[in-house]
C-alpha positions as a Python dict, from the first residue, in 0.01 Angstrom:
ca = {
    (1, 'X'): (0, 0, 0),
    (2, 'X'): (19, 105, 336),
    (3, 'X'): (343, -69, 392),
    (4, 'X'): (465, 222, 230),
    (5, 'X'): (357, 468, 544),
    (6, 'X'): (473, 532, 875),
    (7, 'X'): (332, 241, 1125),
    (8, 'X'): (6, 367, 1275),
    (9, 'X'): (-86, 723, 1051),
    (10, 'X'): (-253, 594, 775),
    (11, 'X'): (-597, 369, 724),
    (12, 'X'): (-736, 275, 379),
    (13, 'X'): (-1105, 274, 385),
    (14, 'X'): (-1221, 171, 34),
    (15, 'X'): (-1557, 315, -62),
    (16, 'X'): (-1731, 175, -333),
    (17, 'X'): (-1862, 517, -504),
    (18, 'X'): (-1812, 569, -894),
    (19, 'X'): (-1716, 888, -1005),
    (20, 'X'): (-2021, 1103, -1244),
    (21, 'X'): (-1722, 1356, -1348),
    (22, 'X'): (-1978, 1581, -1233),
    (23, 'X'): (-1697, 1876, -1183),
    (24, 'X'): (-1709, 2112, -868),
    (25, 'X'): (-2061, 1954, -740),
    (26, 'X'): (-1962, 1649, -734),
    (27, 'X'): (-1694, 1744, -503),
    (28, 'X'): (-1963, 1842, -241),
    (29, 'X'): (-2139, 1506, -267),
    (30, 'X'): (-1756, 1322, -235),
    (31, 'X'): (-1727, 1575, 60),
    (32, 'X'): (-2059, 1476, 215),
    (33, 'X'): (-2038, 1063, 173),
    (34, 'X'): (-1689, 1106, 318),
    (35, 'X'): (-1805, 1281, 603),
    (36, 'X'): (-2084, 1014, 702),
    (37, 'X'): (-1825, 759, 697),
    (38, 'X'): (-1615, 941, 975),
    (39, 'X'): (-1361, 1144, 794),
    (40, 'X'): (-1289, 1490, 916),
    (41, 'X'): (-1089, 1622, 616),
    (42, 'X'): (-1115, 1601, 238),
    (43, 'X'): (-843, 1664, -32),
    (44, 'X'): (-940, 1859, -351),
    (45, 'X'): (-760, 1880, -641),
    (46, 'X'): (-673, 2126, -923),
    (47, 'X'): (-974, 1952, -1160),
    (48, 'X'): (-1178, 1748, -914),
    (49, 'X'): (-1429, 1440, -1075),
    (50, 'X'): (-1378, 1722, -1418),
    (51, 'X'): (-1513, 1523, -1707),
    (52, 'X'): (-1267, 1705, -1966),
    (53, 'X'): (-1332, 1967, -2237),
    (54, 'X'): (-1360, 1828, -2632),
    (55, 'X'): (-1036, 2015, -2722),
    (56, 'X'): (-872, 1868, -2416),
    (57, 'X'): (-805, 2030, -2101),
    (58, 'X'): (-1080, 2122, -1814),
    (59, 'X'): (-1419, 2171, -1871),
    (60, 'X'): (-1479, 2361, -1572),
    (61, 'X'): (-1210, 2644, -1466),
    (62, 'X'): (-927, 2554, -1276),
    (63, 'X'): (-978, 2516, -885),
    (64, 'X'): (-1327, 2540, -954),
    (65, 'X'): (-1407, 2268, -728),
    (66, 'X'): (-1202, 2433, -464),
    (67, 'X'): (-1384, 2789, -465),
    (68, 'X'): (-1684, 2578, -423),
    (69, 'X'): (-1623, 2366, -173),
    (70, 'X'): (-1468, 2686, 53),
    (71, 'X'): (-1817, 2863, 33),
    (72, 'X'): (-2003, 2564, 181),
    (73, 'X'): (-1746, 2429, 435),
    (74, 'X'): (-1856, 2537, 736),
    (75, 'X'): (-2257, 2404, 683),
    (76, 'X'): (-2071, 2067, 526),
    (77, 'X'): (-1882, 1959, 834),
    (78, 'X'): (-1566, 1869, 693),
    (79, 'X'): (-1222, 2054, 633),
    (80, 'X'): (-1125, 2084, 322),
    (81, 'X'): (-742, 2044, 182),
    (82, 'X'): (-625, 2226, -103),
    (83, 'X'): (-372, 2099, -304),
    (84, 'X'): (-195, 2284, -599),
    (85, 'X'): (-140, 2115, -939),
    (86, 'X'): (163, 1855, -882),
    (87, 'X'): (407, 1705, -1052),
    (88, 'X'): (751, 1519, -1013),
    (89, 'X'): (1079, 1652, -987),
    (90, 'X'): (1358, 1410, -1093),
    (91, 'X'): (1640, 1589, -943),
    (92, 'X'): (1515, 1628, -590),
    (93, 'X'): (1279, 1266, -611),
    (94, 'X'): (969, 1416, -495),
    (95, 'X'): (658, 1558, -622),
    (96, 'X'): (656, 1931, -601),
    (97, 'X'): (404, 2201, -664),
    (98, 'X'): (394, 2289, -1025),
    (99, 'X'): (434, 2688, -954),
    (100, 'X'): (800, 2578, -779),
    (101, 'X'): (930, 2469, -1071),
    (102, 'X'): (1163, 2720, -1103),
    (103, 'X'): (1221, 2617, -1462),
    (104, 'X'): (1289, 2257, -1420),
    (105, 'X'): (1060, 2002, -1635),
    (106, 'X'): (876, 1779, -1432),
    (107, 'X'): (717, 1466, -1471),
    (108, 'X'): (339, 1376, -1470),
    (109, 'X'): (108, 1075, -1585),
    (110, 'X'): (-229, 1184, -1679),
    (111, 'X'): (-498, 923, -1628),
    (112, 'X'): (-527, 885, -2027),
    (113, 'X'): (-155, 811, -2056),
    (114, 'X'): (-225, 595, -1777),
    (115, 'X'): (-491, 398, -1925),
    (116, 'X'): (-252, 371, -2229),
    (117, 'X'): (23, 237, -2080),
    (118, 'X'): (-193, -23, -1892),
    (119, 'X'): (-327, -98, -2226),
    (120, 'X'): (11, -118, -2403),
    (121, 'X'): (136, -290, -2133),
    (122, 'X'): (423, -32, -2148),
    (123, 'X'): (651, 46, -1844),
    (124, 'X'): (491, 281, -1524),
    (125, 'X'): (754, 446, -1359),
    (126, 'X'): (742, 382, -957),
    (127, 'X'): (765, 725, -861),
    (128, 'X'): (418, 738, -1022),
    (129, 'X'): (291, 494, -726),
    (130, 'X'): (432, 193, -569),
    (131, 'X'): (486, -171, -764),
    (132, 'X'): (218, -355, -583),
    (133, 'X'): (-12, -108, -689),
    (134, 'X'): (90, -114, -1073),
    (135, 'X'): (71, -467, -1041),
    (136, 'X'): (-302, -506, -952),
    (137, 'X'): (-426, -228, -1198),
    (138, 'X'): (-232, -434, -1489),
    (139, 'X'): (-407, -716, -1372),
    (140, 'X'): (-739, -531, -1354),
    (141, 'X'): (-727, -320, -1674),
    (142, 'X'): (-782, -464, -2016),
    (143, 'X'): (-760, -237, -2316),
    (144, 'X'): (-1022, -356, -2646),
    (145, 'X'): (-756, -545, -2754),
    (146, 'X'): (-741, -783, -2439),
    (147, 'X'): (-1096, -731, -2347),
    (148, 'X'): (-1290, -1101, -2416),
    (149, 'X'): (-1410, -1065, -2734),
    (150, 'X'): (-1732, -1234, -2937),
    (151, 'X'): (-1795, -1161, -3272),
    (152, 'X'): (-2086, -1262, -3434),
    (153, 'X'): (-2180, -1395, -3782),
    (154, 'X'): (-2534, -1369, -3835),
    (155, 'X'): (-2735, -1420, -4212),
    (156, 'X'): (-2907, -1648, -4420),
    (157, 'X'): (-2794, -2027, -4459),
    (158, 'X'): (-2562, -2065, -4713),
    (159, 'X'): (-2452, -1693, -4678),
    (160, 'X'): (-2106, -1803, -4602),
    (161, 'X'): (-2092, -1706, -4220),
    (162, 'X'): (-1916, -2050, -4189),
    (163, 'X'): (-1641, -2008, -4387),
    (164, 'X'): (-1588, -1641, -4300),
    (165, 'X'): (-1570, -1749, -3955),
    (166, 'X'): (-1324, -2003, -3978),
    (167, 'X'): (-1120, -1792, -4175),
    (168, 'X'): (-1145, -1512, -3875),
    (169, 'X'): (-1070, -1752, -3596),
    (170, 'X'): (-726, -1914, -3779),
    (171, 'X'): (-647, -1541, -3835),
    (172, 'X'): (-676, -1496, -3461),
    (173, 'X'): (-542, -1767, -3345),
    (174, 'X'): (-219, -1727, -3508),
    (175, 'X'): (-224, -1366, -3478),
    (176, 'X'): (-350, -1259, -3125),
    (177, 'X'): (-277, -1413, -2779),
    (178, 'X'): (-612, -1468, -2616),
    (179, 'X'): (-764, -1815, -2686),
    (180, 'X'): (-1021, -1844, -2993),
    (181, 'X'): (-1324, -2057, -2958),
    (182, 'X'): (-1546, -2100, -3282),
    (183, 'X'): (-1892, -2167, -3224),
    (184, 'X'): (-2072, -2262, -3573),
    (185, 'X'): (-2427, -2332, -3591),
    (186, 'X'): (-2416, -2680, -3732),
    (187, 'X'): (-2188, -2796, -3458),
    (188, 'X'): (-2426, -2663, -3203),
    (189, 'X'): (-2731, -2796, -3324),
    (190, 'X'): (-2550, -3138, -3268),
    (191, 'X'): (-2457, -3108, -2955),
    (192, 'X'): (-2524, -2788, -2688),
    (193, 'X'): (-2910, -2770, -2832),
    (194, 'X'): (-2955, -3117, -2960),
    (195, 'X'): (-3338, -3182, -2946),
    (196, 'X'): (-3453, -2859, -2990),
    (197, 'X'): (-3654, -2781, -3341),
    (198, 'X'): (-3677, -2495, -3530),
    (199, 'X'): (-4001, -2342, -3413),
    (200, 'X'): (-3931, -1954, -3305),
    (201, 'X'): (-3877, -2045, -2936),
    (202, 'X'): (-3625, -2318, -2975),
    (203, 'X'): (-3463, -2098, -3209),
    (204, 'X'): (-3436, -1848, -2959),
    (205, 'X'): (-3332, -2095, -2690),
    (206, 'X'): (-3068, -2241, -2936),
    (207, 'X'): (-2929, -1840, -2901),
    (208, 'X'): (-2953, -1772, -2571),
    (209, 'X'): (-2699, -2114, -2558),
    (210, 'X'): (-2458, -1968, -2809),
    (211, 'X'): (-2520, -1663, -2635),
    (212, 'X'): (-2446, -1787, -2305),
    (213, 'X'): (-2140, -1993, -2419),
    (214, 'X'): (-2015, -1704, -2586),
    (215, 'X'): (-2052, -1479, -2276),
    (216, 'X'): (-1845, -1710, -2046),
    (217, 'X'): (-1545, -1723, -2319),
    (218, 'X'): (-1584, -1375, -2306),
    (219, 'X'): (-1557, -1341, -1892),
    (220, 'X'): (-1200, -1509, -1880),
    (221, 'X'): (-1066, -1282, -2146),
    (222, 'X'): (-1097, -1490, -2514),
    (223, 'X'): (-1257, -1448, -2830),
    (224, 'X'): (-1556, -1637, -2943),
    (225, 'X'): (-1628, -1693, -3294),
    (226, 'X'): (-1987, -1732, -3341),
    (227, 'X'): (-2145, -1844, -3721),
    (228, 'X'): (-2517, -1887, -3698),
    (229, 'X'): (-2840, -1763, -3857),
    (230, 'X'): (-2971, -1589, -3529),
    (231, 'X'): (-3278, -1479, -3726),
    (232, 'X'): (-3429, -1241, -3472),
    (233, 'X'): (-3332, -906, -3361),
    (234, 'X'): (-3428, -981, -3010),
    (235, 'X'): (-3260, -1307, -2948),
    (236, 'X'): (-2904, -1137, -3135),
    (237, 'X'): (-2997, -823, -2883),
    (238, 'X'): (-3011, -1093, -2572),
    (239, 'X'): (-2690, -1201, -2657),
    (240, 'X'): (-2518, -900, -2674),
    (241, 'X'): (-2643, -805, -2351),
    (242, 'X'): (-2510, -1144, -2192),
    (243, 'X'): (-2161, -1074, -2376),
    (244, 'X'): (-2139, -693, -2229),
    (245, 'X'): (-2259, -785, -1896),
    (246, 'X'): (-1956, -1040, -1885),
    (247, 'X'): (-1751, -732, -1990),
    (248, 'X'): (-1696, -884, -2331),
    (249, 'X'): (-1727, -650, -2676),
    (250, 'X'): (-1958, -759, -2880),
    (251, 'X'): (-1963, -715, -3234),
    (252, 'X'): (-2226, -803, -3489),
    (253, 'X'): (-2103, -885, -3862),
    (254, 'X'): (-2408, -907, -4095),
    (255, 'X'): (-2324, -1130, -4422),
    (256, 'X'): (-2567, -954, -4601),
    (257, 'X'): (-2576, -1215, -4907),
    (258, 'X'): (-2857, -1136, -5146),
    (259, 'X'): (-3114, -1443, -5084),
    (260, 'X'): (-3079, -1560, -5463),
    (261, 'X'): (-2744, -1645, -5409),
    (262, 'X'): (-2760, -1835, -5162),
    (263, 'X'): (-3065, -1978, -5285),
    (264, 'X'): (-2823, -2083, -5582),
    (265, 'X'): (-2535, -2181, -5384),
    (266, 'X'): (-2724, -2443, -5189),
    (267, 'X'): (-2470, -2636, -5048),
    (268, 'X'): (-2743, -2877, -4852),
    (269, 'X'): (-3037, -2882, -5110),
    (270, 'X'): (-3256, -2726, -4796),
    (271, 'X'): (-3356, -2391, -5065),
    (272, 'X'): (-3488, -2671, -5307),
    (273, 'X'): (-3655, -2847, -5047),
    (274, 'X'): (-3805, -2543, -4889),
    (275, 'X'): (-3959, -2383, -5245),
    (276, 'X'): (-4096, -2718, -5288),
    (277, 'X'): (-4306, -2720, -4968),
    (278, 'X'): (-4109, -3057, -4838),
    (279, 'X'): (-3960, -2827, -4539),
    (280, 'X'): (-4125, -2535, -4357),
    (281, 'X'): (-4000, -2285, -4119),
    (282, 'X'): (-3696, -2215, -4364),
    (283, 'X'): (-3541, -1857, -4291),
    (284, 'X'): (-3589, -1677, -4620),
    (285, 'X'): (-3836, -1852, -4742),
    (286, 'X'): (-4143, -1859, -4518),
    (287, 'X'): (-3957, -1793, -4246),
    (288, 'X'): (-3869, -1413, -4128),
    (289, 'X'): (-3486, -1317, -4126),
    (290, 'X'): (-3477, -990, -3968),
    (291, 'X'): (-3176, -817, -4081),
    (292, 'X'): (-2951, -579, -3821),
    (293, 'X'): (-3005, -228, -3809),
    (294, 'X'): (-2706, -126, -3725),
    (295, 'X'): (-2422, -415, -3734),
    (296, 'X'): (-2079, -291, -3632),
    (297, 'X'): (-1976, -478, -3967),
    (298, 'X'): (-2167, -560, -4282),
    (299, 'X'): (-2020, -787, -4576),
    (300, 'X'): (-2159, -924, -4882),
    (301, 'X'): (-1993, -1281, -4969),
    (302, 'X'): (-2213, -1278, -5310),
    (303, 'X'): (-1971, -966, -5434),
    (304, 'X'): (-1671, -972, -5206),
    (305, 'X'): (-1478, -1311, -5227),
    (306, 'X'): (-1405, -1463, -4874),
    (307, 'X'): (-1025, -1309, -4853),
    (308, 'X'): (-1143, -969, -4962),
    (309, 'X'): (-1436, -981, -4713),
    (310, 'X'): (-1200, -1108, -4396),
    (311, 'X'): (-978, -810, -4483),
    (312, 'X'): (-1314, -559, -4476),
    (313, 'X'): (-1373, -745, -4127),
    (314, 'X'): (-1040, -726, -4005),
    (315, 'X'): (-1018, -376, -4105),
    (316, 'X'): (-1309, -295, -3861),
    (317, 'X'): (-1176, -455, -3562),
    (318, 'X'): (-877, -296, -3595),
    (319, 'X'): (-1050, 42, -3609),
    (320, 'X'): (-1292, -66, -3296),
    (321, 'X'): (-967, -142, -3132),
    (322, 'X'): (-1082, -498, -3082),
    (323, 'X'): (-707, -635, -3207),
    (324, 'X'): (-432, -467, -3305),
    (325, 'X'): (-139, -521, -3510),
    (326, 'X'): (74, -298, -3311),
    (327, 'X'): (364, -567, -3097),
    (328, 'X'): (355, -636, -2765),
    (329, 'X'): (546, -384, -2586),
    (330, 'X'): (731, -499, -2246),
    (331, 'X'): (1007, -216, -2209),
    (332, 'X'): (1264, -289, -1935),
    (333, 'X'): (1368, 74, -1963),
    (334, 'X'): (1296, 193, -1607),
    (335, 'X'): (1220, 601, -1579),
    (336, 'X'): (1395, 767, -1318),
}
């Protein structure tokens, strides 16, 4: 970036200092940090650290921030600068102040259309800042739909999590671009949590594995498929917590099959086994299976056959943003 300046009149100090959109106060407190780090002047904007009205626009009035900062300059310490609104003039290839247009239409990016584009992965012109820069915010920002991504079955056994599952993770993999793992219970209890039993702390280890497993998937950008009973609210709530802190979405998808059902379905004779007293511990059956309370996504495989119920599911991520059927967009067009 600051091969783009003159040699010697420009220093980039990064401060690490999230913004609280926080409107014209906050732009006392930016003043004030910036000043105990040794600067002796401080840009404000039109709308500075404005969190944006509901109907769009500013919240707070225009230049709010800079009638504010004016009043307490001299007790702050630090000059302020006061820019006018911006924008970019095509014709003379510079940014001009907005009240010199003289009737021309500039050009502006708003940090939403920003974000977008990023997202989109549609073309920034380089007017709006310079290539290198572009470069490392593409490589920094993820929209939903390239966020790492777990999505997880929980209900009883025989619910048809598994087959759901599967289902979801050929859809992905032949539909989306990040890399699908599919974690199903069975396969797990073979392998990462062989030995463990299925007293109410081993079942809670066994999910803090998935969990875990999930979580890292989720860190280098894929999409785990999980499929397991997770019977407690806690140990599902542990694992979402693991997925966000990794910067994953999480999304919960309760197959809320009526216990009969699956009691009748059966697949493994463990129901039969379990009413007859031969196996204990048996979610469902004298076992607790605390249900979600609020699961992004809730299907029932009793009434909704498996293609119907994928197309419920897919339907959801689509409106959480988590994948998109949109293409990928690369334009070459360059703005000038």
């Amino acid at each position: 970036v600051l091969g783009h300046y003159p040699q010697a009149t420009a220093l980039l100090s990064p401060l690490p200092l999230a913004m609280r959109m926080a409107g014209p106060r906050e732009a006392l407190w930016h003043a004030l940090i910036r000043r105990n780090y040794g600067a002796t002047h401080f840009i404000i904007g039109r709308g500075h650290a404005d969190p944006g009205a509901a109907a769009g626009g500013l919240f707070y009035p225009a230049f709010a921030a800079q009638e504010l900062f004016a009043r307490h300059a001299d007790e702050m310490g630090i000059a302020g600068i006061f820019l006018p609104e911006y924008a970019y003039s095509r014709t003379r290839r510079r940014y001009v102040p907005v009240e010199e247009a003289n009737g021309e239409a500039l050009a502006g990016i708003s940090g939403t259309e920003l974000r977008r584009r990023l997202a989109s992965r549609e073309d920034i012109p380089e007017w709006f800042s310079p290539p290198e820069v572009i470069q490392i915010l593409r490589q920094a920002y993820r929209g939903a739909d390239r966020r790492g991504l777990v999505i997880w079955f929980t209900g009883l056994s025989a619910s048809g999590k598994s087959t759901l599952a599967g289902m979801l993770a050929r859809t992905l993999e032949a539909d989306d671009e990040r890399a699908v793992t599919l974690l199903d219970g069975d396969v797990v209890r073979r392998f990462l949590s062989k030995g463990l039993s299925f007293s109410r702390e081993d079942r809670d280890e066994n999910i803090r594995r998935i969990g875990f497993v999930a979580s890292l998937v989720a860190r280098h950008g894929g999409i785990a498929v999980v499929a397991a009973i997770s019977p407690y609210r806690q140990a599902r709530a542990d694992a979402r917590r693991l997925v966000e802190e990794a910067g994953g979405l999480f999304i919960e998808v309760h197959v809320a099959t009526p216990l009969e059902v699956c009691a009748e379905r059966d697949p493994k004779g463990l129901y039969a086994k379990a009413m007859r007293g031969e196996i204990t511990g048996f979610t469902g059956v004298d076992d607790p299976y605390e249900a979600p309370e609020q699961a992004e996504c809730v299907l029932d495989a009793g009434l909704q056959k498996p293609p119907t119920a994928l197309a419920a599911l897919m339907g959801v991520l689509r409106q959480l943003g988590a994948v998109t059927d949109k293409p990928v967009v690369n334009a070459a067009r360059k703005e000038a």
